[in-house]
Structures are given as C-alpha cells and as structure tokens.
Amino acid sequence: AQKITQTQPGMFVQEKEAVTLDCTYDTSDPSYGLFWYKQPSSGEMIFLIYQGSYDQQNATEGRYSLNFQKARKSANLVISASQLGDSAMYFCAMSYTGNQFYFGTGTSLTVIP
Amino acid sequence: DVKVTQSSRYLVKRTGEKVFLECVQDMDHENMFWYRQDPGLGLRLIYFSYDVKMKEKGDIPEGYSVSREKKERFSLILESASTNQTSMYLCASSLGRRSTEAFFGQGTRLTVV
C-alpha cells in the first residue's frame, strides 16, 4: 500500500512567490519521521527538511518550512520567495527507524521568471 | 563533507550482460540502500542492507542481487540485464535512527540496449 502520496505531478510558481507542495502519508505507527528532498535536473537528491512525529512545532530551514498537520496526516512543504534555482523535482519521504525510507512519486516544480 | 559515491554516472550495457553498480559511503553508516527511479513512479526500493553481509529485499528485487562485503561498500548486480531495467539507480546510506536523513549518491543512469 502506498505510504506517501504526492498528488501534484507538476506545479508552476512565479518567481518571488510562495508555493506549497502537498504530501500525505499513511501510517498507524505513532513514531515516524518525515523528510523532503529536492532533485535538480543533475540528478542528485538534496535533503531539505525533517519533521518528527512528536515535534510540536513545524520545522523550518531558511526558505523551507513544513506545514505538519498530524491529524490529517499531511506534511506539506512551503517554499517562500521562490527562486529560479528552485525548479526541480521534490520528493516527500517517511521513515520509522531510519532503516527504511518510503518515497512519494514526486512533484515537478517550475519557477517562472 | 559526507559522501556517497556511485562508480558511474552513465552506463550503456547490452541485453544479457551482467552489470555491477558500485556504491561507497564514507560516513560509517550501518544502512545502505539501492533505489530505482522511473518517471511517475518515484523511488522504489530494490534492496537494503543494515549490516555487513546482511540484506533485505525491497519492493522490486526481481532481476537484481546485492553484495555487502565491507561496511562502506554496497553493490547492485543485474545478473542478466534486460531493457526493462533501463532506469536511474540511486544508492543511499543512513545512520539508522528515525530522525536522520538518508544521504544519496549522484545516481547512475543505466541504459540497456
């Protein structure tokens, strides 16, 4: 069964605007971690941000923030002030113990000048 | 700087050939993974290893095998390459704790002709 769902295959955003990339997950385990990765056209996977299931506050890393709604089982990535270099594939992932990571199908983000 | 290094960025192999994809990490991580990435399907786990000589099947192990003789090295083997194994292959490693991310190599784009 799909554990991570990303429903937006492609998104467009104007430069300097904010954009939200959706991620929902499915688990009955109370302890888990949620991750977002960026994959530019060069192919490498770049870790962006982490949210633990017990964390009370939403994670933030510079222009990235994670809108964590535990009851809805959603972990949306918010990118503020989009830049041309943000154009990439973005993947949401979940891990229970760090021994396995479950990835979504990804969202392709294009930033328009 | 932490590093996961895959031996090749691009490979072209013939149908029926035995193919070796090598991955080395310098972070002393217990866990190592091989994923396959295809458009619209996200990252799918082929195999992972949580210790030397230990391995576990992922979601799509058919047609693949792995070897982990040393902690830092994890090899993916295509016993008899087929055209449907043309894909991007990503190696990753992790510390094995819930809050720690997986680190990825640069990827190997394999074409089987």
PDB file of C-alpha atoms in Angstrom, chain B residues 15-105:
ATOM      1  CA  THR B  15      20.870  -7.244 -23.057  1.00  0.00           C
ATOM      2  CA  GLY B  16      22.043 -10.335 -21.197  1.00  0.00           C
ATOM      3  CA  GLU B  17      25.181  -8.761 -19.760  1.00  0.00           C
ATOM      4  CA  LYS B  18      25.985  -8.994 -16.057  1.00  0.00           C
ATOM      5  CA  VAL B  19      26.105  -5.471 -14.682  1.00  0.00           C
ATOM      6  CA  PHE B  20      27.679  -4.226 -11.467  1.00  0.00           C
ATOM      7  CA  LEU B  21      26.754  -0.889  -9.902  1.00  0.00           C
ATOM      8  CA  GLU B  22      29.061   0.084  -7.079  1.00  0.00           C
ATOM      9  CA  CYS B  23      28.409   2.421  -4.189  1.00  0.00           C
ATOM     10  CA  VAL B  24      30.766   3.597  -1.453  1.00  0.00           C
ATOM     11  CA  GLN B  25      29.994   5.748   1.603  1.00  0.00           C
ATOM     12  CA  ASP B  26      32.477   7.373   3.942  1.00  0.00           C
ATOM     13  CA  MET B  27      30.168   8.064   6.898  1.00  0.00           C
ATOM     14  CA  ASP B  28      30.402   4.699   8.686  1.00  0.00           C
ATOM     15  CA  HIS B  29      26.652   4.243   8.215  1.00  0.00           C
ATOM     16  CA  GLU B  30      25.066   0.920   9.067  1.00  0.00           C
ATOM     17  CA  ASN B  31      22.341   1.130   6.447  1.00  0.00           C
ATOM     18  CA  MET B  32      22.706   1.239   2.701  1.00  0.00           C
ATOM     19  CA  PHE B  33      20.016   1.207   0.045  1.00  0.00           C
ATOM     20  CA  TRP B  34      19.526   0.785  -3.674  1.00  0.00           C
ATOM     21  CA  TYR B  35      16.591   2.555  -5.283  1.00  0.00           C
ATOM     22  CA  ARG B  36      15.336   2.652  -8.800  1.00  0.00           C
ATOM     23  CA  GLN B  37      13.771   5.877 -10.083  1.00  0.00           C
ATOM     24  CA  ASP B  38      11.374   5.984 -13.020  1.00  0.00           C
ATOM     25  CA  PRO B  39       9.197   8.912 -14.162  1.00  0.00           C
ATOM     26  CA  GLY B  40       5.831   8.931 -12.421  1.00  0.00           C
ATOM     27  CA  LEU B  41       6.816   6.086 -10.097  1.00  0.00           C
ATOM     28  CA  GLY B  42       9.109   7.901  -7.688  1.00  0.00           C
ATOM     29  CA  LEU B  43      11.838   5.983  -5.899  1.00  0.00           C
ATOM     30  CA  ARG B  44      11.288   2.292  -5.440  1.00  0.00           C
ATOM     31  CA  LEU B  45      13.434   0.262  -3.072  1.00  0.00           C
ATOM     32  CA  ILE B  46      15.266  -2.672  -4.633  1.00  0.00           C
ATOM     33  CA  TYR B  47      17.350  -3.913  -1.698  1.00  0.00           C
ATOM     34  CA  PHE B  48      18.731  -2.588   1.515  1.00  0.00           C
ATOM     35  CA  SER B  49      21.398  -3.714   3.930  1.00  0.00           C
ATOM     36  CA  TYR B  50      21.594  -2.964   7.637  1.00  0.00           C
ATOM     37  CA  ASP B  51      24.964  -4.607   8.265  1.00  0.00           C
ATOM     38  CA  VAL B  52      27.850  -6.285   6.506  1.00  0.00           C
ATOM     39  CA  LYS B  53      26.716  -9.421   4.673  1.00  0.00           C
ATOM     40  CA  MET B  54      23.094  -8.695   5.658  1.00  0.00           C
ATOM     41  CA  LYS B  55      20.473  -7.788   3.073  1.00  0.00           C
ATOM     42  CA  GLU B  56      16.726  -7.415   2.821  1.00  0.00           C
ATOM     43  CA  LYS B  57      14.525  -7.373  -0.261  1.00  0.00           C
ATOM     44  CA  GLY B  58      12.722  -4.178  -1.021  1.00  0.00           C
ATOM     45  CA  ASP B  59       9.663  -3.680  -3.188  1.00  0.00           C
ATOM     46  CA  ILE B  60      11.168  -4.688  -6.552  1.00  0.00           C
ATOM     47  CA  PRO B  61      14.037  -7.179  -6.042  1.00  0.00           C
ATOM     48  CA  GLU B  62      13.315  -9.352  -9.078  1.00  0.00           C
ATOM     49  CA  GLY B  63      16.200  -9.429 -11.506  1.00  0.00           C
ATOM     50  CA  TYR B  64      18.623  -7.908  -9.014  1.00  0.00           C
ATOM     51  CA  SER B  65      21.001  -9.089  -6.329  1.00  0.00           C
ATOM     52  CA  VAL B  66      23.287  -7.231  -3.936  1.00  0.00           C
ATOM     53  CA  SER B  67      26.544  -7.692  -2.116  1.00  0.00           C
ATOM     54  CA  ARG B  68      27.909  -6.041   1.012  1.00  0.00           C
ATOM     55  CA  GLU B  69      31.256  -7.486   1.947  1.00  0.00           C
ATOM     56  CA  LYS B  70      32.516  -4.316   3.648  1.00  0.00           C
ATOM     57  CA  LYS B  71      30.576  -1.762   5.647  1.00  0.00           C
ATOM     58  CA  GLU B  72      31.337   1.100   3.282  1.00  0.00           C
ATOM     59  CA  ARG B  73      30.528  -0.670   0.021  1.00  0.00           C
ATOM     60  CA  PHE B  74      27.182  -1.865  -1.363  1.00  0.00           C
ATOM     61  CA  SER B  75      26.962  -3.339  -4.844  1.00  0.00           C
ATOM     62  CA  LEU B  76      23.908  -3.862  -7.014  1.00  0.00           C
ATOM     63  CA  ILE B  77      24.118  -6.679  -9.534  1.00  0.00           C
ATOM     64  CA  LEU B  78      21.945  -7.200 -12.574  1.00  0.00           C
ATOM     65  CA  GLU B  79      22.517 -10.871 -13.306  1.00  0.00           C
ATOM     66  CA  SER B  80      21.273 -10.662 -16.899  1.00  0.00           C
ATOM     67  CA  ALA B  81      20.388  -7.135 -17.917  1.00  0.00           C
ATOM     68  CA  SER B  82      17.123  -6.559 -19.752  1.00  0.00           C
ATOM     69  CA  THR B  83      15.745  -3.488 -21.498  1.00  0.00           C
ATOM     70  CA  ASN B  84      13.122  -3.008 -18.791  1.00  0.00           C
ATOM     71  CA  GLN B  85      15.949  -2.373 -16.334  1.00  0.00           C
ATOM     72  CA  THR B  86      16.850   0.827 -18.152  1.00  0.00           C
ATOM     73  CA  SER B  87      16.462   3.384 -15.383  1.00  0.00           C
ATOM     74  CA  MET B  88      18.115   5.748 -12.929  1.00  0.00           C
ATOM     75  CA  TYR B  89      19.656   3.915  -9.972  1.00  0.00           C
ATOM     76  CA  LEU B  90      20.258   5.717  -6.713  1.00  0.00           C
ATOM     77  CA  CYS B  91      22.354   4.487  -3.814  1.00  0.00           C
ATOM     78  CA  ALA B  92      21.838   5.884  -0.321  1.00  0.00           C
ATOM     79  CA  SER B  93      23.074   5.367   3.212  1.00  0.00           C
ATOM     80  CA  SER B  94      21.734   6.275   6.650  1.00  0.00           C
ATOM     81  CA  LEU B  95      22.715   6.092  10.281  1.00  0.00           C
ATOM     82  CA  GLY B  96      19.665   4.035  11.194  1.00  0.00           C
ATOM     83  CA  ARG B  97      17.915   6.457  13.502  1.00  0.00           C
ATOM     84  CA  ARG B  98      14.427   7.846  12.948  1.00  0.00           C
ATOM     85  CA  SER B  99      15.472  11.470  12.860  1.00  0.00           C
ATOM     86  CA  THR B 100      18.408  11.163  10.498  1.00  0.00           C
ATOM     87  CA  GLU B 101      18.119  11.547   6.774  1.00  0.00           C
ATOM     88  CA  ALA B 102      19.352   9.282   4.034  1.00  0.00           C
ATOM     89  CA  PHE B 103      22.325  10.539   2.041  1.00  0.00           C
ATOM     90  CA  PHE B 104      22.320   9.862  -1.664  1.00  0.00           C
ATOM     91  CA  GLY B 105      24.880   9.296  -4.354  1.00  0.00           C
TER      92      GLY B 105
END
